[in-house]
CSV table of C-alpha atoms and ligand atoms in Angstrom, one decimal:
chain,number,residue,atom,x,y,z
A,1,MET,CA,8.5,20.9,8.8
A,2,SER,CA,7.5,19.4,12.1
A,3,GLY,CA,8.3,15.8,12.9
A,4,GLY,CA,9.7,14.4,16.1
A,5,LEU,CA,10.7,10.7,16.2
A,6,MET,CA,7.7,9.7,18.3
A,7,ASP,CA,5.0,11.6,16.4
A,8,SER,CA,1.9,9.9,15.5
A,9,PHE,CA,-1.1,10.5,13.3
A,10,LEU,CA,-4.6,10.4,14.7
A,11,VAL,CA,-7.2,9.7,12.0
A,12,GLU,CA,-10.9,9.7,12.4
A,13,GLY,CA,-12.2,7.8,9.4
A,14,GLY,CA,-15.2,7.7,7.3
A,15,THR,CA,-15.1,10.9,5.2
A,16,PRO,CA,-14.8,10.8,1.4
A,17,LEU,CA,-12.1,13.1,0.1
A,18,ARG,CA,-13.1,15.9,-2.1
A,19,GLY,CA,-11.3,18.8,-3.5
A,20,THR,CA,-8.0,19.7,-5.1
A,21,VAL,CA,-4.6,18.5,-4.1
A,22,GLU,CA,-1.2,19.5,-5.5
A,23,VAL,CA,1.7,17.1,-6.0
A,24,SER,CA,5.2,18.1,-4.7
A,25,GLY,CA,8.6,17.5,-6.3
A,26,SER,CA,9.8,14.0,-6.4
A,27,LYS,CA,11.7,12.7,-3.4
A,28,ASN,CA,13.4,9.9,-5.4
A,29,ALA,CA,14.4,12.3,-8.2
A,30,ALA,CA,15.6,15.0,-5.9
A,31,LEU,CA,17.9,12.6,-3.9
A,32,PRO,CA,20.2,11.6,-6.7
A,33,ILE,CA,20.0,15.0,-8.5
A,34,LEU,CA,21.1,16.8,-5.3
A,35,MET,CA,23.9,14.2,-4.9
A,36,ALA,CA,25.0,14.9,-8.4
A,37,SER,CA,25.9,18.4,-7.4
A,38,ILE,CA,29.1,16.8,-5.9
A,39,ALA,CA,30.2,16.0,-9.5
A,40,VAL,CA,29.5,19.6,-10.7
A,41,ASP,CA,32.2,22.2,-10.8
A,42,GLY,CA,30.0,25.3,-10.2
A,43,ASP,CA,27.0,26.5,-8.2
A,44,VAL,CA,23.7,24.7,-8.6
A,45,SER,CA,20.2,26.0,-7.9
A,46,TYR,CA,17.3,23.6,-7.6
A,47,SER,CA,13.6,24.3,-7.5
A,48,ASN,CA,10.5,22.2,-6.9
A,49,VAL,CA,12.4,20.3,-4.1
A,50,PRO,CA,10.1,18.8,-1.6
A,51,ASP,CA,10.7,19.7,2.1
A,52,LEU,CA,11.2,16.2,3.5
A,53,ARG,CA,13.4,14.5,6.1
A,54,ASP,CA,15.5,12.7,3.5
A,55,ILE,CA,16.1,15.9,1.6
A,56,ARG,CA,17.3,17.7,4.7
A,57,THR,CA,19.5,14.6,5.4
A,58,THR,CA,20.9,15.0,1.8
A,59,ALA,CA,21.6,18.8,2.4
A,60,LYS,CA,23.3,17.8,5.6
A,61,LEU,CA,25.5,15.3,3.8
A,62,LEU,CA,26.5,17.9,1.1
A,63,ASN,CA,27.5,20.2,4.0
A,64,ILE,CA,29.5,17.5,5.7
A,65,LEU,CA,31.2,17.0,2.4
A,66,GLY,CA,32.1,20.7,2.2
A,67,ARG,CA,29.5,21.9,-0.3
A,68,LYS,CA,27.4,24.7,1.2
A,69,ALA,CA,23.8,23.6,0.7
A,70,GLU,CA,20.8,25.7,1.7
A,71,MET,CA,17.1,24.9,1.6
A,72,LYS,CA,14.4,27.5,1.4
A,73,GLU,CA,10.8,27.1,0.3
A,74,GLY,CA,11.2,24.4,-2.3
A,75,GLN,CA,14.6,25.9,-3.4
A,76,VAL,CA,18.0,24.4,-2.8
A,77,SER,CA,21.2,26.1,-3.6
A,78,VAL,CA,24.6,24.3,-3.5
A,79,GLU,CA,27.8,26.3,-3.7
A,80,ASN,CA,30.9,25.1,-5.3
A,81,GLY,CA,33.9,24.6,-3.0
A,82,GLU,CA,36.6,22.3,-1.6
A,83,MET,CA,35.2,18.9,-0.8
A,84,GLY,CA,35.9,16.1,1.6
A,85,ILE,CA,35.3,12.5,0.8
A,86,GLU,CA,33.6,10.9,3.8
A,87,ALA,CA,29.8,10.0,4.2
A,88,PRO,CA,29.8,9.0,7.9
A,89,TYR,CA,27.8,6.2,9.4
A,90,ASP,CA,25.5,8.4,11.6
A,91,LEU,CA,24.1,9.9,8.5
A,92,VAL,CA,24.0,6.9,6.2
A,93,LYS,CA,22.2,4.8,8.8
A,94,THR,CA,19.3,7.3,8.6
A,95,MET,CA,19.1,7.3,4.8
A,96,ARG,CA,20.2,4.5,2.6
A,97,ALA,CA,20.3,6.8,-0.4
A,98,SER,CA,23.4,8.4,1.0
A,99,VAL,CA,25.3,5.7,-0.9
A,100,LEU,CA,24.5,7.7,-4.0
A,101,CYS,CA,27.4,10.0,-3.3
A,102,LEU,CA,29.8,7.2,-4.1
A,103,GLY,CA,29.7,7.6,-7.9
A,104,PRO,CA,30.1,11.4,-8.0
A,105,LEU,CA,32.8,11.5,-5.3
A,106,LEU,CA,34.9,9.0,-7.2
A,107,ALA,CA,34.3,11.0,-10.4
A,108,ARG,CA,35.3,14.3,-8.8
A,109,LYS,CA,37.7,13.4,-6.0
A,110,ARG,CA,39.0,10.1,-7.1
A,111,GLU,CA,38.4,8.8,-3.6
A,112,ALA,CA,35.4,8.1,-1.4
A,113,LYS,CA,34.7,6.8,2.1
A,114,VAL,CA,31.0,5.9,2.4
A,115,SER,CA,29.5,4.0,5.2
A,116,LEU,CA,28.0,0.7,4.0
A,117,PRO,CA,24.2,1.0,4.4
A,118,GLY,CA,22.6,-1.7,6.6
A,119,GLY,CA,19.6,-3.7,5.8
A,120,CYS,CA,16.2,-2.1,6.1
A,121,ALA,CA,12.7,-3.1,6.8
A,122,ILE,CA,11.8,-4.0,3.3
A,123,GLY,CA,14.7,-6.2,2.6
A,124,ALA,CA,18.5,-6.7,2.6
A,125,ARG,CA,19.1,-4.3,-0.3
A,126,PRO,CA,22.7,-4.9,-1.2
A,127,VAL,CA,24.8,-2.5,-3.2
A,128,ASP,CA,27.0,-5.1,-5.1
A,129,GLN,CA,25.7,-3.8,-8.5
A,130,HIS,CA,26.8,-0.2,-7.7
A,131,LEU,CA,30.3,-1.4,-6.8
A,132,LEU,CA,30.6,-3.7,-9.8
A,133,ALA,CA,29.6,-0.9,-12.2
A,134,LEU,CA,32.1,1.5,-10.7
A,135,GLU,CA,34.9,-1.2,-10.7
A,136,LYS,CA,34.3,-1.6,-14.4
A,137,MET,CA,35.2,2.0,-14.7
A,138,GLY,CA,38.4,1.4,-12.9
A,139,ALA,CA,37.5,2.0,-9.2
A,140,GLU,CA,38.9,-0.3,-6.5
A,141,PHE,CA,37.1,-0.9,-3.3
A,142,ASP,CA,37.9,-2.2,0.2
A,143,LEU,CA,35.4,-2.9,2.9
A,144,GLN,CA,36.7,-1.9,6.3
A,145,ASN,CA,35.1,-1.3,9.6
A,146,GLY,CA,31.7,-0.9,8.0
A,147,TYR,CA,33.0,1.6,5.4
A,148,ILE,CA,33.3,1.3,1.7
A,149,TYR,CA,36.7,2.8,0.7
A,150,GLY,CA,36.9,3.6,-3.0
A,151,ARG,CA,39.8,4.9,-5.1
A,152,CYS,CA,40.6,5.5,-8.7
A,153,PRO,CA,43.9,7.3,-8.7
A,154,ASN,CA,44.0,7.5,-12.4
A,155,GLY,CA,40.5,8.7,-12.8
A,156,LEU,CA,37.5,6.8,-14.1
A,157,LYS,CA,37.5,5.2,-17.6
A,158,GLY,CA,34.6,4.6,-19.9
A,159,ALA,CA,33.4,1.0,-19.8
A,160,HIS,CA,30.8,-1.6,-20.9
A,161,ILE,CA,28.5,-2.4,-18.0
A,162,SER,CA,25.7,-4.9,-17.9
A,163,PHE,CA,23.6,-4.8,-14.7
A,164,ALA,CA,22.4,-8.1,-13.3
A,165,MET,CA,19.1,-6.5,-12.6
A,166,PRO,CA,17.7,-3.0,-13.4
A,167,THR,CA,18.7,-1.3,-10.2
A,168,VAL,CA,17.6,2.3,-9.7
A,169,GLY,CA,20.4,3.4,-7.3
A,170,GLY,CA,23.0,1.3,-9.2
A,171,THR,CA,22.1,3.0,-12.5
A,172,GLU,CA,22.2,6.4,-10.9
A,173,ASN,CA,25.6,5.9,-9.2
A,174,ALA,CA,27.1,4.6,-12.5
A,175,LEU,CA,25.5,7.4,-14.5
A,176,MET,CA,27.0,10.2,-12.3
A,177,ALA,CA,30.4,8.5,-12.5
A,178,ALA,CA,30.3,7.9,-16.2
A,179,ALA,CA,29.4,11.6,-16.9
A,180,LEU,CA,32.9,12.6,-15.9
A,181,ALA,CA,34.8,9.3,-17.0
A,182,ASP,CA,37.4,9.3,-19.7
A,183,GLY,CA,35.7,8.0,-22.9
A,184,GLU,CA,32.4,6.2,-23.6
A,185,THR,CA,30.4,4.1,-21.2
A,186,ILE,CA,27.6,1.8,-22.5
A,187,MET,CA,25.3,0.6,-19.7
A,188,GLU,CA,22.9,-2.2,-20.4
A,189,ASN,CA,19.9,-3.6,-18.5
A,190,VAL,CA,19.7,-0.2,-16.7
A,191,ALA,CA,16.6,0.9,-14.7
A,192,ARG,CA,14.1,2.9,-16.8
A,193,GLU,CA,12.4,4.8,-14.0
A,194,PRO,CA,11.4,8.4,-14.7
A,195,GLU,CA,13.7,9.5,-11.9
A,196,ILE,CA,16.6,8.2,-14.0
A,197,VAL,CA,15.5,10.3,-16.9
A,198,ASP,CA,15.3,13.3,-14.6
A,199,LEU,CA,18.8,12.7,-13.3
A,200,ALA,CA,20.2,12.3,-16.9
A,201,ASN,CA,18.4,15.5,-18.0
A,202,PHE,CA,19.9,17.3,-15.1
A,203,LEU,CA,23.5,16.1,-15.9
A,204,ASN,CA,23.0,17.0,-19.5
A,205,ARG,CA,21.9,20.4,-18.4
A,206,CYS,CA,25.3,20.6,-16.7
A,207,GLY,CA,27.1,19.6,-19.9
A,208,ALA,CA,27.1,15.9,-19.7
A,209,ARG,CA,26.5,13.8,-22.9
A,210,ILE,CA,24.0,11.1,-22.0
A,211,GLU,CA,21.7,9.3,-24.4
A,212,GLY,CA,19.1,6.6,-24.1
A,213,GLN,CA,17.8,7.4,-20.6
A,214,GLY,CA,14.3,5.8,-20.2
A,215,SER,CA,15.4,2.9,-22.3
A,216,SER,CA,17.3,-0.2,-21.2
A,217,THR,CA,20.6,1.0,-22.6
A,218,ILE,CA,22.3,4.3,-21.8
A,219,ARG,CA,25.3,5.7,-23.7
A,220,VAL,CA,27.5,8.2,-21.9
A,221,ARG,CA,30.3,10.1,-23.6
A,222,GLY,CA,32.4,11.4,-20.7
A,223,VAL,CA,33.2,15.1,-20.4
A,224,ASP,CA,36.0,16.9,-18.5
A,225,ARG,CA,33.8,19.1,-16.4
A,226,LEU,CA,30.2,19.6,-15.4
A,227,TYR,CA,29.0,23.2,-15.1
A,228,GLY,CA,26.5,24.7,-12.6
A,229,CYS,CA,22.9,25.3,-13.7
A,230,THR,CA,19.4,25.8,-12.4
A,231,TYR,CA,17.0,22.8,-12.5
A,232,SER,CA,13.4,22.0,-11.5
A,233,ILE,CA,12.8,18.6,-10.0
A,234,MET,CA,10.0,16.5,-11.6
A,235,PRO,CA,6.7,15.9,-9.7
A,236,ASP,CA,6.4,12.9,-7.4
A,237,ARG,CA,4.6,10.1,-9.3
A,238,ILE,CA,4.3,8.0,-6.1
A,239,GLU,CA,2.8,10.8,-4.1
A,240,ALA,CA,0.4,11.5,-7.0
A,241,GLY,CA,-0.5,7.8,-7.0
A,242,THR,CA,-1.1,7.8,-3.3
A,243,PHE,CA,-3.6,10.6,-3.8
A,244,LEU,CA,-5.4,8.6,-6.6
A,245,VAL,CA,-5.8,5.8,-4.2
A,246,ALA,CA,-7.0,8.2,-1.5
A,247,ALA,CA,-9.9,9.3,-3.8
A,248,GLY,CA,-10.8,5.6,-4.5
A,249,ILE,CA,-10.5,4.1,-1.1
A,250,THR,CA,-12.7,6.9,0.5
A,251,GLY,CA,-15.3,6.9,-2.2
A,252,GLY,CA,-14.4,10.4,-3.0
A,253,GLU,CA,-13.2,12.6,-5.9
A,254,LEU,CA,-10.0,14.5,-6.2
A,255,LEU,CA,-8.5,16.9,-8.7
A,256,ILE,CA,-4.8,16.2,-8.7
A,257,LYS,CA,-2.6,19.1,-9.9
A,258,ASN,CA,0.9,18.7,-11.2
A,259,CYS,CA,0.2,14.9,-11.6
A,260,PRO,CA,2.9,13.3,-14.0
A,261,ALA,CA,0.2,11.0,-15.5
A,262,GLY,CA,2.5,10.0,-18.5
A,263,ASP,CA,4.9,8.4,-15.9
A,264,MET,CA,2.1,6.6,-14.2
A,265,VAL,CA,0.4,4.5,-16.9
A,266,ALA,CA,0.6,1.2,-15.1
A,267,VAL,CA,-0.9,2.6,-11.9
A,268,ILE,CA,-3.7,4.5,-13.7
A,269,GLU,CA,-4.6,1.4,-15.7
A,270,LYS,CA,-4.7,-0.7,-12.6
A,271,LEU,CA,-6.9,1.7,-10.7
A,272,ARG,CA,-9.3,1.9,-13.7
A,273,GLU,CA,-9.6,-1.9,-13.5
A,274,THR,CA,-11.0,-1.4,-10.0
A,275,GLY,CA,-13.7,0.8,-11.4
A,276,MET,CA,-12.2,4.2,-10.7
A,277,SER,CA,-12.6,7.0,-13.2
A,278,ILE,CA,-9.4,8.8,-13.9
A,279,GLU,CA,-9.5,11.5,-16.5
A,280,GLU,CA,-7.2,14.1,-17.8
A,281,THR,CA,-8.7,17.7,-17.6
A,282,ALA,CA,-7.2,21.1,-18.3
A,283,ASP,CA,-6.6,21.6,-14.6
A,284,GLY,CA,-5.1,18.2,-13.7
A,285,ILE,CA,-6.1,14.6,-13.3
A,286,LEU,CA,-9.6,14.1,-12.0
A,287,ALA,CA,-9.9,10.8,-10.0
A,288,ALA,CA,-13.3,9.5,-8.8
A,289,ALA,CA,-14.3,6.4,-6.9
A,290,PRO,CA,-17.1,4.1,-8.3
A,291,SER,CA,-20.0,3.3,-6.0
A,292,GLN,CA,-18.2,-0.1,-5.4
A,293,LEU,CA,-14.6,-0.9,-6.0
A,294,LYS,CA,-13.8,-4.2,-7.8
A,295,ALA,CA,-10.8,-6.3,-6.9
A,296,ALA,CA,-7.9,-6.6,-9.3
A,297,ASP,CA,-4.6,-8.6,-9.4
A,298,VAL,CA,-1.3,-6.7,-9.3
A,299,SER,CA,2.4,-7.6,-9.8
A,300,THR,CA,5.1,-5.1,-9.0
A,301,ASN,CA,7.8,-4.8,-11.7
A,302,PRO,CA,10.6,-2.4,-12.7
A,303,HIS,CA,9.3,0.6,-14.6
A,304,PRO,CA,7.2,0.8,-16.8
A,305,GLY,CA,5.6,-1.9,-14.7
A,306,PHE,CA,3.5,-1.3,-11.5
A,307,PRO,CA,5.9,0.3,-9.0
A,308,THR,CA,6.7,-1.5,-5.7
A,309,ASP,CA,6.3,1.9,-4.0
A,310,MET,CA,2.5,1.8,-4.8
A,311,GLN,CA,2.1,-1.8,-3.7
A,312,ALA,CA,1.0,-1.1,0.0
A,313,GLN,CA,-1.4,1.7,-1.0
A,314,PHE,CA,-3.0,-0.5,-3.6
A,315,MET,CA,-3.3,-3.3,-1.2
A,316,ALA,CA,-5.2,-1.0,1.2
A,317,LEU,CA,-7.5,-0.2,-1.7
A,318,LEU,CA,-8.2,-3.9,-2.4
A,319,CYS,CA,-9.3,-4.3,1.3
A,320,ARG,CA,-12.4,-2.2,0.4
A,321,ALA,CA,-13.0,-3.8,-3.0
A,322,GLN,CA,-15.6,-6.5,-3.9
A,323,GLY,CA,-13.9,-9.9,-4.6
A,324,SER,CA,-10.4,-11.1,-4.1
A,325,GLY,CA,-7.1,-9.7,-5.5
A,326,MET,CA,-3.7,-11.2,-5.6
A,327,VAL,CA,-0.8,-8.9,-5.0
A,328,GLN,CA,2.6,-10.2,-6.1
A,329,GLU,CA,5.8,-8.3,-4.9
A,330,ASN,CA,8.7,-8.9,-7.2
A,331,ILE,CA,11.2,-6.2,-6.2
A,332,PHE,CA,11.8,-6.5,-2.5
A,333,GLU,CA,11.7,-9.7,-0.5
A,334,ASN,CA,10.1,-8.4,2.6
A,335,ARG,CA,7.7,-5.7,1.6
A,336,PHE,CA,4.5,-7.0,3.3
A,337,MET,CA,5.1,-5.4,6.7
A,338,HIS,CA,1.8,-3.5,6.4
A,339,VAL,CA,-0.3,-6.7,6.0
A,340,GLN,CA,-0.4,-7.5,9.7
A,341,GLU,CA,-1.4,-3.9,10.5
A,342,LEU,CA,-4.2,-3.9,7.9
A,343,VAL,CA,-5.4,-7.2,9.4
A,344,ARG,CA,-5.6,-5.3,12.8
A,345,MET,CA,-8.0,-3.0,11.1
A,346,GLY,CA,-10.3,-5.9,9.9
A,347,ALA,CA,-8.6,-6.7,6.5
A,348,ASP,CA,-8.6,-10.3,5.2
A,349,ILE,CA,-5.2,-10.9,3.8
A,350,HIS,CA,-3.2,-14.1,3.5
A,351,VAL,CA,0.5,-14.0,2.6
A,352,LYS,CA,2.3,-16.9,0.9
A,353,GLY,CA,5.9,-16.1,-0.1
A,354,ALA,CA,5.9,-13.0,-2.3
A,355,SER,CA,2.1,-13.1,-2.8
A,356,ALA,CA,-0.7,-11.8,-0.8
A,357,MET,CA,-4.4,-12.7,-1.3
A,358,VAL,CA,-6.6,-9.9,-0.3
A,359,ARG,CA,-10.3,-10.5,0.1
A,360,GLY,CA,-12.4,-7.3,0.2
A,361,VAL,CA,-14.3,-6.7,3.5
A,362,GLN,CA,-17.5,-4.7,4.2
A,363,ARG,CA,-15.7,-2.3,6.5
A,364,LEU,CA,-12.3,-1.6,7.9
A,365,GLU,CA,-12.2,-0.4,11.6
A,366,GLY,CA,-9.9,2.0,13.3
A,367,ALA,CA,-7.1,0.5,15.4
A,368,PRO,CA,-3.7,1.5,16.8
A,369,VAL,CA,-1.1,0.6,14.2
A,370,MET,CA,2.6,1.1,13.4
A,371,ALA,CA,4.3,2.3,10.2
A,372,SER,CA,7.2,0.1,9.4
A,373,ASP,CA,8.4,1.9,6.3
A,374,LEU,CA,7.4,4.9,4.2
A,375,ARG,CA,4.9,3.3,1.9
A,376,ALA,CA,3.5,1.0,4.5
A,377,GLY,CA,2.9,4.1,6.6
A,378,ALA,CA,1.1,5.8,3.7
A,379,ALA,CA,-1.1,2.8,3.2
A,380,LEU,CA,-2.1,2.7,6.8
A,381,VAL,CA,-3.1,6.4,6.7
A,382,LEU,CA,-5.3,5.7,3.7
A,383,ALA,CA,-6.8,2.7,5.4
A,384,GLY,CA,-7.5,4.9,8.5
A,385,ILE,CA,-9.2,7.6,6.5
A,386,ALA,CA,-11.4,4.9,4.9
A,387,ALA,CA,-12.1,3.1,8.2
A,388,GLU,CA,-14.8,3.5,10.7
A,389,GLY,CA,-13.6,5.0,14.0
A,390,GLU,CA,-10.2,6.2,15.1
A,391,THR,CA,-6.8,4.9,13.9
A,392,LYS,CA,-3.6,5.9,15.5
A,393,ILE,CA,-0.6,5.5,13.3
A,394,GLN,CA,2.7,5.4,15.2
A,395,ARG,CA,6.3,5.9,14.0
A,396,ILE,CA,5.2,8.3,11.3
A,397,TYR,CA,8.8,9.6,10.9
A,398,HIS,CA,8.8,7.0,8.1
A,399,ILE,CA,6.0,9.0,6.4
A,400,ASP,CA,7.8,12.3,7.0
A,401,ARG,CA,10.7,10.9,5.0
A,402,GLY,CA,8.7,10.9,1.8
A,403,TYR,CA,5.4,12.9,1.9
A,404,GLU,CA,5.6,16.7,2.1
A,405,ARG,CA,2.9,18.1,4.5
A,406,PHE,CA,0.9,14.9,4.1
A,407,GLU,CA,-1.6,15.6,6.9
A,408,ASP,CA,-2.1,19.3,5.7
A,409,LYS,CA,-2.8,18.2,2.1
A,410,LEU,CA,-5.2,15.4,3.3
A,411,SER,CA,-7.0,17.7,5.7
A,412,ALA,CA,-7.5,20.3,3.1
A,413,VAL,CA,-9.6,17.8,1.1
A,414,GLY,CA,-11.7,16.6,4.1
A,415,ALA,CA,-9.7,14.0,6.0
A,416,HIS,CA,-9.7,14.2,9.8
A,417,ILE,CA,-6.1,13.7,10.5
A,418,SER,CA,-3.9,15.4,13.1
A,419,ARG,CA,-0.3,15.0,14.2
A,420,ILE,CA,0.3,14.2,17.9
A,421,HIS,CA,3.8,15.2,19.2
A,422,GLU,CA,5.0,12.7,21.8
A,423,GLN,CA,8.0,12.9,23.9
A,424,ASP,CA,11.0,10.9,22.6
B,501,EPU,N1,19.7,-4.8,-5.7
B,501,EPU,C1,20.8,-5.7,-5.6
B,501,EPU,N2,22.0,-5.2,-5.7
B,501,EPU,C2,22.3,-3.9,-5.9
B,501,EPU,C3,21.2,-3.0,-6.0
B,501,EPU,C4,19.9,-3.5,-5.9
B,501,EPU,O1,20.5,-6.9,-5.4
B,501,EPU,O2,23.4,-3.5,-5.9
B,501,EPU,C5,18.3,-5.3,-5.6
B,501,EPU,C6,17.6,-4.7,-4.4
B,501,EPU,O3,17.9,-5.5,-3.2
B,501,EPU,C7,16.2,-4.9,-4.8
B,501,EPU,C8,16.2,-4.6,-6.3
B,501,EPU,O4,17.5,-4.9,-6.7
B,501,EPU,O5,15.6,-6.1,-4.6
B,501,EPU,C9,15.8,-3.2,-6.7
B,501,EPU,O6,16.6,-2.2,-6.0
B,501,EPU,P1,16.9,-0.8,-6.6
B,501,EPU,O7,18.4,-0.7,-6.5
B,501,EPU,O8,16.2,-0.6,-7.9
B,501,EPU,O9,16.3,0.1,-5.4
B,501,EPU,P2,16.9,1.4,-4.7
B,501,EPU,O10,17.7,2.2,-5.7
B,501,EPU,O11,17.6,1.0,-3.5
B,501,EPU,C10,14.8,2.9,-5.3
B,501,EPU,C11,13.9,3.9,-4.5
B,501,EPU,C12,13.0,2.9,-3.7
B,501,EPU,C13,12.2,2.1,-4.7
B,501,EPU,C14,13.2,1.2,-5.6
B,501,EPU,C15,12.5,0.4,-6.5
B,501,EPU,C16,15.2,5.8,-4.1
B,501,EPU,C17,16.0,6.6,-3.2
B,501,EPU,N3,14.7,4.7,-3.7
B,501,EPU,O12,15.6,2.2,-4.3
B,501,EPU,O13,12.1,3.8,-3.1
B,501,EPU,O14,11.3,1.2,-4.0
B,501,EPU,O15,14.1,2.1,-6.2
B,501,EPU,O16,11.8,1.2,-7.5
B,501,EPU,O17,15.1,6.1,-5.3
B,501,EPU,C18,10.5,4.5,-1.4
B,501,EPU,O18,10.5,5.6,-1.9
B,501,EPU,O19,9.7,4.2,-0.5
B,501,EPU,C19,11.6,3.5,-1.9
B,501,EPU,C20,11.9,2.5,-1.1
């Protein structure tokens, strides 16, 4: 993968996308599932792993912790071995998901030292629920010098945990810990995202005894040891959704292969409301734009609701629809950073608190813009492909964190997009 810190995308807009595009393995499933190898006493081999900056960071973290992790063409192998306990600041600051090593480290080493993740562009994103869940299982924490020190000298014990909100990362940390805890853990109000189900399936493949994944209550009967296995990561529903929007916003038609449509019901229903045709065929999901998109309102919610990770892309689509649509962001407090950039491209959007009113415009026009986070960046690329003229998207290292070969996949279906390497 290429990708310097100062790289930009140059997009010449105005072409409808047509052709076939294949979805990669899921970033947000691969991250916790790779971290879970810390809890495994054996070698693990993963397939369908996307080649992304965050995945490379995770492999680096596993190596720092003493597990030999190697990435090659969609495969990652992690060797069993002696492990350290520290996730250093320099790494955690580049990827918040590093905090997911806390649960498996406590389970396996009874000790962990993990840098406290800072805030990020989309909100404060505290980890209080992760810590509370692990405390219920007997862990003790101190916060010192920017690090979380965790200990459970007598091991983790099964517990009854009720989350204050259905947190994805919190559920994942608790799940990895509970798999090796002594006794039974009942977790209530857990996140129901498909990535949680994939993690639970992986742990079960290693010998864990987890039931209820995908519902609000998960029951885990702790086991003494998790064994190595081979596992294929689920496809990325957010990448797939981004391609659906790409077909709609450009007035094109895309066949999307390896599309996990069953995990994307809310997104597919919402896109149909805009007039798009989305049909299941033997070869994949066929998505076609109508002659004129219609506006629709959307509210982000925990799964099975409309995902916050599709909010920015959907907003870009609304910019080209007829009428007004209201976008309500319920998960993160500051996830409208793309609005001002879209406005620079001619969009008509007004934000009030957690809502944005988007009035469709006749045309978007190219402009220099900046990606503030991963999904905002994707939305700007989509808007650029649909706009008239040239758009330069800066800070695409955010996009490189989560979309595998984004520009190659888009070019292959007709987008005029190229990467410019600029000196750091
Ligand atoms: N929250 C707390 N306390 C906690 C944990 C979460 O207050 O201890 C709050 C958060 O601040 C947020 C809400 O709960 O307002 C939901 O956060 P959650 O923990 O569910 O999110 P996450 O685990 O940090 C994952 C994805 C995000 C995705 C969210 C929501 C990964 C690595 N990240 O984050 O993905 O937006 O779930 O679905 O799985 C992305 O891929 O672009 C991305 C940001």
